[in-house]
XYZ file of C-alpha atoms in Angstrom:
626
model
C 67.605 65.822 72.241
C 67.718 62.072 71.517
C 64.747 60.108 70.150
C 64.226 58.538 73.590
C 64.328 61.912 75.366
C 61.812 63.401 72.931
C 59.402 60.485 73.449
C 59.901 60.470 77.217
C 59.307 64.213 77.636
C 56.282 64.155 75.351
C 54.704 61.437 77.508
C 55.634 63.270 80.713
C 54.659 66.831 79.802
C 51.503 66.090 77.816
C 50.336 62.590 78.730
C 46.805 63.068 77.396
C 47.979 63.955 73.883
C 50.634 61.219 73.954
C 48.255 58.429 75.039
C 45.430 59.635 72.778
C 47.885 59.135 69.881
C 48.658 55.599 71.041
C 44.954 54.834 71.517
C 44.232 55.953 67.944
C 46.232 52.942 66.681
C 43.505 50.567 67.921
C 40.053 49.752 66.541
C 37.544 51.159 69.063
C 33.763 50.793 68.850
C 33.612 54.334 70.275
C 36.857 56.306 70.271
C 37.509 57.841 73.717
C 37.245 61.599 74.029
C 38.047 61.658 77.759
C 41.664 60.530 77.880
C 42.534 60.963 81.579
C 40.045 61.384 84.402
C 39.498 60.324 88.018
C 37.097 57.684 89.321
C 34.964 57.610 92.475
C 38.057 56.596 94.510
C 40.057 59.562 93.166
C 42.248 57.186 91.125
C 43.431 58.260 87.660
C 41.719 56.300 84.855
C 42.406 56.182 81.134
C 39.912 56.455 78.234
C 36.851 56.357 80.542
C 34.262 56.950 77.773
C 35.862 54.614 75.224
C 33.837 51.573 74.084
C 35.729 48.508 72.882
C 36.350 44.785 73.141
C 39.819 43.305 73.675
C 38.960 40.097 71.793
C 37.849 42.198 68.810
C 41.113 44.142 68.826
C 43.178 40.938 69.109
C 41.317 38.789 66.557
C 38.319 40.114 64.593
C 40.057 43.338 63.597
C 42.883 41.444 61.875
C 40.408 39.139 60.108
C 38.436 42.196 58.918
C 41.696 43.649 57.557
C 42.244 40.556 55.397
C 44.934 39.034 57.617
C 42.866 36.054 58.806
C 45.130 33.497 57.123
C 48.203 34.708 59.058
C 49.441 32.464 61.869
C 48.291 33.684 65.280
C 49.555 30.884 67.563
C 52.367 28.363 67.144
C 51.814 25.664 69.766
C 54.870 23.564 70.563
C 54.681 20.845 73.232
C 57.845 18.787 73.672
C 56.207 17.034 76.651
C 53.508 15.515 74.391
C 55.200 15.728 70.991
C 52.356 17.893 69.615
C 52.851 20.914 67.348
C 50.005 23.017 65.953
C 49.684 26.207 63.943
C 46.468 28.252 64.410
C 45.557 31.101 62.024
C 43.873 34.326 63.124
C 40.625 33.241 61.458
C 40.658 29.796 63.065
C 41.511 31.316 66.450
C 38.724 33.892 66.097
C 36.220 31.138 65.252
C 37.332 28.920 68.138
C 37.229 31.843 70.588
C 33.732 32.854 69.353
C 32.461 29.295 69.853
C 34.107 29.001 73.280
C 32.438 32.294 74.236
C 29.157 30.750 73.094
C 29.879 27.721 75.295
C 30.396 30.018 78.304
C 27.268 32.017 77.465
C 25.317 28.730 77.435
C 26.486 28.246 81.052
C 24.974 31.644 81.921
C 28.182 33.721 81.786
C 27.483 37.388 81.019
C 29.446 40.653 81.096
C 30.982 41.250 84.530
C 30.829 37.602 85.647
C 34.083 36.004 86.741
C 35.573 32.838 85.251
C 38.516 31.079 86.905
C 40.887 29.391 84.421
C 43.159 26.639 85.823
C 44.948 25.287 82.785
C 48.202 23.862 81.448
C 50.041 25.497 78.547
C 47.736 24.383 75.743
C 45.939 26.558 73.143
C 42.640 26.170 75.031
C 44.099 28.254 77.887
C 44.595 31.272 75.600
C 41.253 30.574 73.883
C 39.475 30.561 77.267
C 40.999 33.942 78.179
C 40.017 35.514 74.854
C 36.514 33.998 75.079
C 35.988 35.671 78.466
C 37.210 38.973 77.003
C 34.765 38.510 74.106
C 31.831 38.301 76.535
C 33.056 41.111 78.783
C 33.474 38.496 81.513
C 36.434 38.864 83.887
C 38.903 35.994 83.822
C 41.175 35.009 86.664
C 43.890 32.608 85.547
C 45.430 30.460 88.276
C 48.683 28.690 87.447
C 47.869 25.069 86.583
C 49.013 22.708 89.323
C 48.759 25.291 92.135
C 47.875 23.668 95.457
C 44.134 23.249 96.180
C 44.161 25.648 99.125
C 45.639 28.416 96.932
C 43.056 27.768 94.233
C 40.312 27.762 96.892
C 41.381 31.199 98.196
C 41.182 32.618 94.673
C 37.794 31.011 93.984
C 36.484 32.479 97.230
C 37.723 35.972 96.393
C 36.758 36.073 92.702
C 33.412 34.218 93.098
C 33.414 32.737 89.580
C 30.290 31.481 87.858
C 32.380 28.950 85.910
C 35.742 27.260 86.451
C 37.592 26.082 83.317
C 40.236 23.392 83.668
C 41.904 20.468 81.911
C 42.162 16.879 83.046
C 45.922 17.175 83.578
C 49.135 19.111 83.172
C 52.533 17.684 82.265
C 55.779 18.654 84.015
C 58.699 17.313 81.958
C 57.820 13.598 82.226
C 55.351 13.701 85.110
C 51.584 13.834 84.526
C 49.716 15.903 87.139
C 45.965 15.162 87.312
C 44.170 18.516 87.790
C 40.637 17.311 88.495
C 41.331 16.020 92.052
C 43.015 19.359 92.846
C 40.011 21.284 91.498
C 37.516 19.085 93.400
C 39.417 19.633 96.633
C 39.631 23.404 96.045
C 35.900 23.716 95.325
C 35.132 21.594 98.406
C 37.334 23.832 100.596
C 35.976 27.094 99.160
C 32.966 28.848 100.645
C 32.032 29.883 97.092
C 30.976 27.156 94.652
C 31.115 27.748 90.876
C 27.948 26.631 89.100
C 29.888 24.796 86.379
C 33.316 23.165 86.051
C 34.268 22.690 82.386
C 36.930 19.996 81.949
C 39.040 19.735 78.800
C 39.953 16.050 78.514
C 43.580 15.406 77.582
C 44.411 11.882 76.356
C 47.424 11.648 78.715
C 45.103 11.414 81.748
C 41.316 11.682 81.245
C 39.370 12.816 84.321
C 36.287 11.324 85.884
C 33.398 13.802 85.726
C 31.635 12.720 88.889
C 30.018 15.928 90.199
C 26.789 17.457 88.981
C 28.591 20.710 88.130
C 31.182 18.911 85.932
C 30.785 19.265 82.180
C 32.874 17.884 79.334
C 34.469 20.908 77.613
C 34.677 19.279 74.160
C 31.024 18.146 74.201
C 29.816 21.561 75.430
C 31.955 23.256 72.751
C 30.486 21.091 69.969
C 26.951 22.091 70.994
C 27.774 25.826 71.285
C 26.935 28.630 68.862
C 29.489 31.358 68.059
C 29.138 34.527 70.138
C 29.942 38.077 69.025
C 32.028 40.672 70.875
C 30.219 42.420 73.744
C 31.089 46.155 73.934
C 32.674 47.151 77.250
C 33.952 50.419 78.667
C 37.700 50.922 78.650
C 37.538 51.055 82.458
C 35.669 47.728 82.782
C 37.906 44.947 84.166
C 39.460 42.505 81.704
C 40.980 40.239 84.329
C 41.984 39.691 87.944
C 45.441 38.218 88.537
C 46.396 37.252 92.064
C 49.893 38.033 93.275
C 51.112 35.067 95.246
C 52.542 36.777 98.298
C 54.154 34.492 100.853
C 52.072 36.002 103.647
C 48.401 36.795 103.996
C 45.663 36.639 101.443
C 46.770 37.036 97.797
C 46.010 40.425 96.224
C 43.712 40.419 93.201
C 45.361 42.854 90.775
C 42.636 44.303 88.515
C 43.478 45.082 84.874
C 41.123 47.235 82.814
C 40.375 46.662 79.128
C 41.242 49.987 77.490
C 44.463 51.083 79.180
C 45.757 47.529 78.921
C 45.138 47.248 75.165
C 46.776 50.632 74.493
C 49.858 49.813 76.592
C 50.191 46.355 75.008
C 50.106 47.796 71.492
C 52.559 50.598 72.342
C 55.006 48.256 74.066
C 55.246 45.866 71.103
C 56.622 48.701 68.968
C 58.426 50.910 71.474
C 60.057 48.282 73.698
C 60.292 45.091 71.629
C 60.576 46.664 68.149
C 58.324 43.927 66.732
C 57.100 44.073 63.130
C 53.446 43.069 62.613
C 54.393 39.998 60.630
C 57.060 38.855 63.118
C 57.249 35.870 65.489
C 57.366 36.722 69.200
C 58.034 34.232 71.971
C 57.523 34.859 75.670
C 58.777 31.639 77.253
C 56.563 31.915 80.314
C 53.184 30.548 81.415
C 49.688 31.998 81.046
C 49.396 31.729 84.849
C 51.810 34.646 85.265
C 51.473 38.268 84.177
C 54.103 37.776 81.444
C 51.877 35.081 79.932
C 48.814 37.339 80.052
C 50.606 40.291 78.492
C 53.080 38.708 76.088
C 51.912 35.206 75.234
C 48.266 36.135 74.719
C 47.280 39.788 74.487
C 50.108 42.011 73.198
C 51.297 39.846 70.273
C 47.723 39.274 69.050
C 46.655 42.909 69.466
C 49.796 43.854 67.511
C 48.963 41.278 64.829
C 52.049 39.079 65.011
C 52.584 35.367 65.687
C 52.968 34.200 69.286
C 54.626 30.967 70.422
C 52.843 28.938 73.105
C 55.377 26.456 74.479
C 54.543 23.561 76.801
C 58.026 22.668 77.989
C 61.022 23.816 79.996
C 64.349 25.455 79.125
C 66.094 22.182 80.063
C 65.172 18.467 80.097
C 62.561 18.824 77.343
C 64.708 17.206 76.088
C 67.943 19.153 76.743
C 69.346 22.660 77.366
C 69.097 23.361 73.627
C 65.277 23.523 73.834
C 65.019 27.338 73.629
C 67.420 27.538 70.697
C 65.547 24.764 68.857
C 62.232 26.644 69.160
C 63.850 29.944 68.083
C 65.402 28.293 65.005
C 62.351 26.232 64.022
C 59.871 29.135 64.097
C 62.241 31.970 63.106
C 61.594 33.734 66.428
C 62.630 37.393 66.363
C 62.235 38.282 70.026
C 62.718 35.827 72.907
C 61.576 36.883 76.378
C 62.095 34.796 79.506
C 63.283 35.019 83.112
C 66.994 35.058 84.026
C 66.457 31.819 85.960
C 65.672 30.011 82.671
C 69.013 31.060 81.213
C 70.831 30.147 84.428
C 69.310 26.659 84.152
C 70.599 26.450 80.561
C 74.027 27.752 81.658
C 74.201 25.173 84.455
C 73.607 22.234 82.094
C 75.483 23.605 79.064
C 78.115 25.914 80.616
C 80.022 26.393 77.363
C 76.876 27.002 75.290
C 77.829 24.115 73.009
C 74.229 23.447 71.935
C 73.653 27.041 70.765
C 75.854 26.574 67.684
C 73.665 23.675 66.493
C 70.786 26.034 65.677
C 70.279 28.853 63.182
C 69.482 31.911 65.292
C 69.855 34.408 62.444
C 66.232 35.638 62.793
C 66.548 36.254 66.544
C 67.337 39.939 66.991
C 66.930 40.481 70.759
C 66.650 38.511 74.005
C 64.629 40.177 76.777
C 64.679 39.191 80.433
C 62.473 40.124 83.398
C 60.744 38.578 86.414
C 63.708 38.950 88.765
C 66.960 40.844 88.833
C 69.222 40.042 85.878
C 72.631 39.431 87.462
C 75.591 40.610 85.323
C 77.172 37.102 85.063
C 73.993 35.745 83.418
C 73.766 38.785 81.131
C 77.383 38.360 80.077
C 77.044 34.585 79.538
C 73.969 34.924 77.290
C 75.475 37.811 75.309
C 78.825 36.087 74.800
C 77.346 32.687 73.860
C 74.486 33.847 71.596
C 76.080 37.060 70.212
C 72.647 38.673 70.595
C 71.782 41.886 72.454
C 70.194 41.183 75.836
C 67.693 43.663 77.294
C 66.936 43.620 81.005
C 63.612 45.252 81.741
C 61.820 45.703 85.044
C 58.094 45.468 85.626
C 55.472 44.053 87.953
C 52.210 42.116 87.949
C 50.673 45.396 89.078
C 51.745 47.319 85.969
C 51.263 44.620 83.308
C 54.186 45.929 81.217
C 57.706 47.282 81.621
C 58.368 50.246 83.902
C 62.009 50.506 82.835
C 63.933 48.984 79.970
C 65.858 49.691 76.807
C 63.116 50.815 74.380
C 64.835 49.605 71.216
C 61.839 50.546 69.053
C 62.365 54.183 70.061
C 66.137 54.232 70.543
C 68.554 51.488 71.560
C 70.740 52.793 74.376
C 74.081 51.462 75.648
C 73.670 48.584 78.130
C 74.980 48.808 81.679
C 75.272 45.421 83.390
C 72.965 45.273 86.412
C 70.702 48.068 85.141
C 67.230 47.897 83.590
C 68.320 51.017 81.600
C 65.808 53.909 81.819
C 62.139 54.581 82.536
C 59.841 53.674 79.643
C 57.965 56.727 78.264
C 54.826 57.146 80.364
C 56.505 56.225 83.657
C 58.254 58.694 85.966
C 60.628 56.727 88.209
C 62.109 58.401 91.289
C 64.160 57.243 94.294
C 63.015 58.484 97.705
C 64.364 58.032 101.230
C 62.251 57.068 104.277
C 61.093 60.686 104.627
C 59.861 60.821 101.030
C 62.710 63.075 99.894
C 64.529 62.532 96.568
C 68.023 61.098 97.030
C 71.224 61.862 95.134
C 72.465 59.837 92.150
C 73.882 56.416 93.107
C 72.149 56.512 96.493
C 69.771 53.658 97.280
C 66.201 54.183 98.373
C 62.576 53.317 97.642
C 61.823 52.986 93.918
C 58.565 54.873 93.338
C 56.451 55.962 90.369
C 55.025 59.472 90.195
C 51.306 59.596 89.526
C 49.444 59.503 87.228
C 50.569 56.005 86.333
C 50.418 55.233 82.597
C 47.725 53.029 81.021
C 47.490 49.339 82.096
C 48.586 49.846 85.733
C 46.174 48.509 88.329
C 43.430 50.937 89.437
C 42.520 48.855 92.518
C 42.718 45.492 94.251
C 39.669 43.303 93.591
C 36.993 44.105 96.179
C 39.559 45.596 98.555
C 40.325 49.169 97.564
C 41.652 49.995 101.040
C 44.368 47.383 100.539
C 45.326 49.028 97.249
C 45.599 52.446 98.912
C 47.507 51.208 101.972
C 49.797 48.826 100.068
C 50.797 51.117 97.196
C 49.704 54.744 97.537
C 49.699 55.880 101.160
C 53.421 55.799 102.044
C 54.371 58.792 99.875
C 51.714 61.260 98.736
C 51.416 61.419 94.942
C 53.482 58.275 94.381
C 53.002 54.563 93.774
C 55.459 52.546 95.903
C 56.882 49.586 93.975
C 58.202 47.668 96.989
C 61.622 47.455 95.338
C 64.799 49.202 96.407
C 67.386 50.622 94.035
C 69.086 53.716 92.688
C 69.463 55.929 89.629
C 73.019 56.605 88.478
C 74.365 59.902 87.133
C 73.056 59.022 83.636
C 69.542 58.245 84.846
C 70.007 54.465 84.528
C 67.887 52.503 86.997
C 69.427 49.746 89.123
C 66.908 47.536 90.944
C 68.634 45.898 93.901
C 65.747 43.666 95.023
C 62.740 43.927 97.284
C 63.048 46.462 100.086
C 63.108 43.400 102.417
C 66.325 42.245 100.656
C 68.253 45.181 102.081
C 69.933 43.932 105.259
C 71.229 45.901 108.207
C 74.725 44.826 109.265
C 75.857 46.736 112.355
C 73.918 49.808 111.222
C 75.101 49.607 107.602
C 72.309 49.080 105.046
C 73.637 46.618 102.466
C 72.050 45.098 99.387
C 72.029 41.303 99.147
C 71.482 41.812 95.400
C 74.871 43.483 95.117
C 76.508 40.584 96.983
C 74.749 38.080 94.697
C 76.171 39.939 91.695
C 79.715 39.480 93.032
C 79.250 35.850 94.147
C 77.489 34.917 90.897
C 80.435 36.262 88.911
C 82.657 33.378 90.064
C 83.341 31.065 87.073
C 82.295 27.914 88.981
C 78.848 29.214 89.948
C 75.623 28.768 87.976
C 73.412 30.740 90.370
C 73.294 31.929 93.946
C 71.198 33.526 96.668
C 72.348 35.724 99.546
C 70.041 36.243 102.525
C 70.378 38.157 105.774
C 70.290 35.946 108.870
C 69.862 37.047 112.468
C 73.009 37.805 114.482
C 73.025 38.809 118.167
C 75.916 41.201 117.768
C 75.437 42.819 114.361
C 71.681 42.484 113.832
C 72.039 40.623 110.534
C 74.783 38.854 108.634
C 74.772 37.809 104.980
C 74.770 34.081 104.176
C 75.344 32.775 100.651
C 73.960 29.659 98.970
C 75.555 28.665 95.669
C 74.768 26.159 92.912
C 77.736 24.933 90.851
C 77.738 24.589 87.080
C 77.345 21.007 85.888
C 80.646 19.177 85.681
C 82.471 21.650 87.952
C 84.356 20.134 90.900
C 85.754 22.395 93.594
C 86.702 22.149 97.248
C 83.813 23.758 99.163
C 86.045 25.490 101.728
C 88.405 26.767 99.064
C 85.454 28.145 97.067
C 84.012 29.776 100.187
C 87.350 31.486 100.818
C 87.457 32.822 97.264
C 83.903 34.182 97.476
C 84.508 35.812 100.857
C 87.609 37.440 99.379
C 85.696 38.711 96.315
C 82.926 40.312 98.409
C 85.473 41.820 100.794
C 87.438 43.238 97.883
C 84.427 44.785 96.113
C 82.182 45.883 99.009
C 84.626 45.884 101.899
C 84.942 44.226 105.289
C 81.750 46.071 106.305
C 79.718 43.457 104.389
C 80.742 40.768 106.926
C 80.242 38.113 104.234
C 81.876 35.009 105.727
C 79.921 31.948 104.620
C 78.855 30.442 101.291
C 77.256 26.990 101.278
C 77.084 24.754 98.182
C 73.621 23.300 97.419
C 72.315 21.140 94.567
C 69.491 23.577 93.797
C 67.820 26.670 95.195
C 64.169 26.643 96.253
C 62.152 28.564 93.661
C 58.606 29.369 92.675
C 57.283 27.790 89.503
C 57.886 31.110 87.750
C 61.572 30.912 88.699
C 61.827 33.408 91.582
C 64.198 32.286 94.347
C 62.358 31.929 97.679
C 64.801 34.098 99.636
C 62.367 34.841 102.453
C 61.774 31.121 103.092
C 65.541 30.421 102.950
C 66.059 33.163 105.537
C 63.345 31.702 107.806
C 65.006 28.265 107.632
C 68.441 29.759 108.354
C 67.011 31.669 111.342
C 65.349 28.520 112.680
C 61.895 30.080 112.322
C 58.702 28.193 111.607
C 57.908 28.462 107.909
C 55.084 27.407 105.612
C 56.023 25.608 102.413
C 54.904 28.170 99.792
C 52.202 26.883 97.451
C 54.141 28.396 94.561
C 57.223 26.231 95.146
C 58.547 24.233 92.223
C 60.285 21.487 94.223
C 59.605 21.184 98.000
C 62.620 18.865 98.496
C 64.887 21.874 97.779
C 63.879 23.273 101.202
C 64.913 20.052 102.937
C 68.270 20.308 101.208
C 68.782 23.840 102.564
C 68.012 22.517 106.067
C 70.436 19.592 105.601
C 73.281 21.843 104.400
C 72.692 24.280 107.274
C 72.678 21.459 109.838
C 75.973 20.138 108.454
C 77.582 23.567 108.615
């Protein structure tokens, strides 16, 4: 039996012993004796009688162990030209004082604090300060539209809102205070205090009675100790930005989260304690929560906090510059970041300018990693690339290549195998297991491992109906895919991304894989559009690599031929339109649903999460021309 199989079967057959072992690697105030139990909603909970504090585990513990002088955060901001190194001791002291500042505003254990911040150290400090008090933070991506912020304020009911005077997007300064004022005005719930961190690029006017200057309040504050909380007490609420309806407040508990974070740093990322880890994401997303702030600090390594983009800050060599400068060992970002780099530097010329000898692995998640992007990054960097699949709801990877346990052979298009602790199955509409290589619903057998959401904030019925009720004893991920004969998991996209062409269920993800493999194409999206005769037909949108010139009709013919050759005439793939850019969320996910609505001539709302609204107009223009 391989090392992976041993670990996987241990976690599956005796989860309580397995997770008690992982929990023993953390510094608890009261070590849990009850490892797995059920709560009042009959939901499995981990370490219910354990007493702890996440901020203690991430900061104070390391200082107590004599590692206070080690670097905790490397802050790198190409948009402002600032670079800062913060030690564990300095971070602990700043977090303690920020917690004292919040306590002075009346924040106590269980209170909510909304954090609406750019990528500056104060964002991470605010999160850790809430954890220190046992308060529940809810981070909202900085620059989100006021109505989206208002919805989250209304649902979380925060006592305090923490913000900065502005954010910076490449070379554009975005004042945050007017957005916050509008959101608070539109919300039925009003926070008692709005703390504003003044940035010199665009100071804000503090005109409301509730407004307080963060720096002044911080200077007057006294340090605050760590408040003991139960493992099952919430650490944070993170809203999933669905394109329809009210966002869901995913609840993350303290204990299960800390245990999973610690385990993942060793098992999945193979990170040494004294290493440098960089998740090139944003604290507004789950990746930022888990792998910019909590996991690296709980593990005791150095985390990079980067206020910039993969391109245009200043060029597509930005990622490689950061990796070389800080001797980054693990880089983790979304495939869309690497596609942006590939588009602007198709031959990877800038990579050779930097010393990447310390970088041992590149991880990708957040959306499906298409084989052409995987192959480009591997061939240009000569580094192993690990695709792993996870969700806001789980807080860490469900499937991946756990290189800290055993590195397995890579299969392009696959997130490899289930991480120990998860039991991934594929079911059909009737809830029956399907054969190898047959697509179906990707589900997780309960009990879910530590860190997975136990509920939706103040809406448990929505949690049950959205995730647990479709198949008894299973959590439904919402993604479709299959397991091959070796147990490798292939995620083919959201269940909605499976289209029905004349009764044949076809994956748009599979078509994107084929289209994206064309040497002229940087990235693509395939959506199913309405057709009177066949129900749905696939329609492709493609972005060319920089400097590539092709005849659009000739390219379309080549792509149609490729899809026909690899899937067959049954795919009915007949059109591929060239666009300058694809509409995406700020986290890099392509807005396929909105593209489909435009193509079908439906009314659509411009999603609040969109990075560039003009990209939607371009889709409309290209469709009108065609």
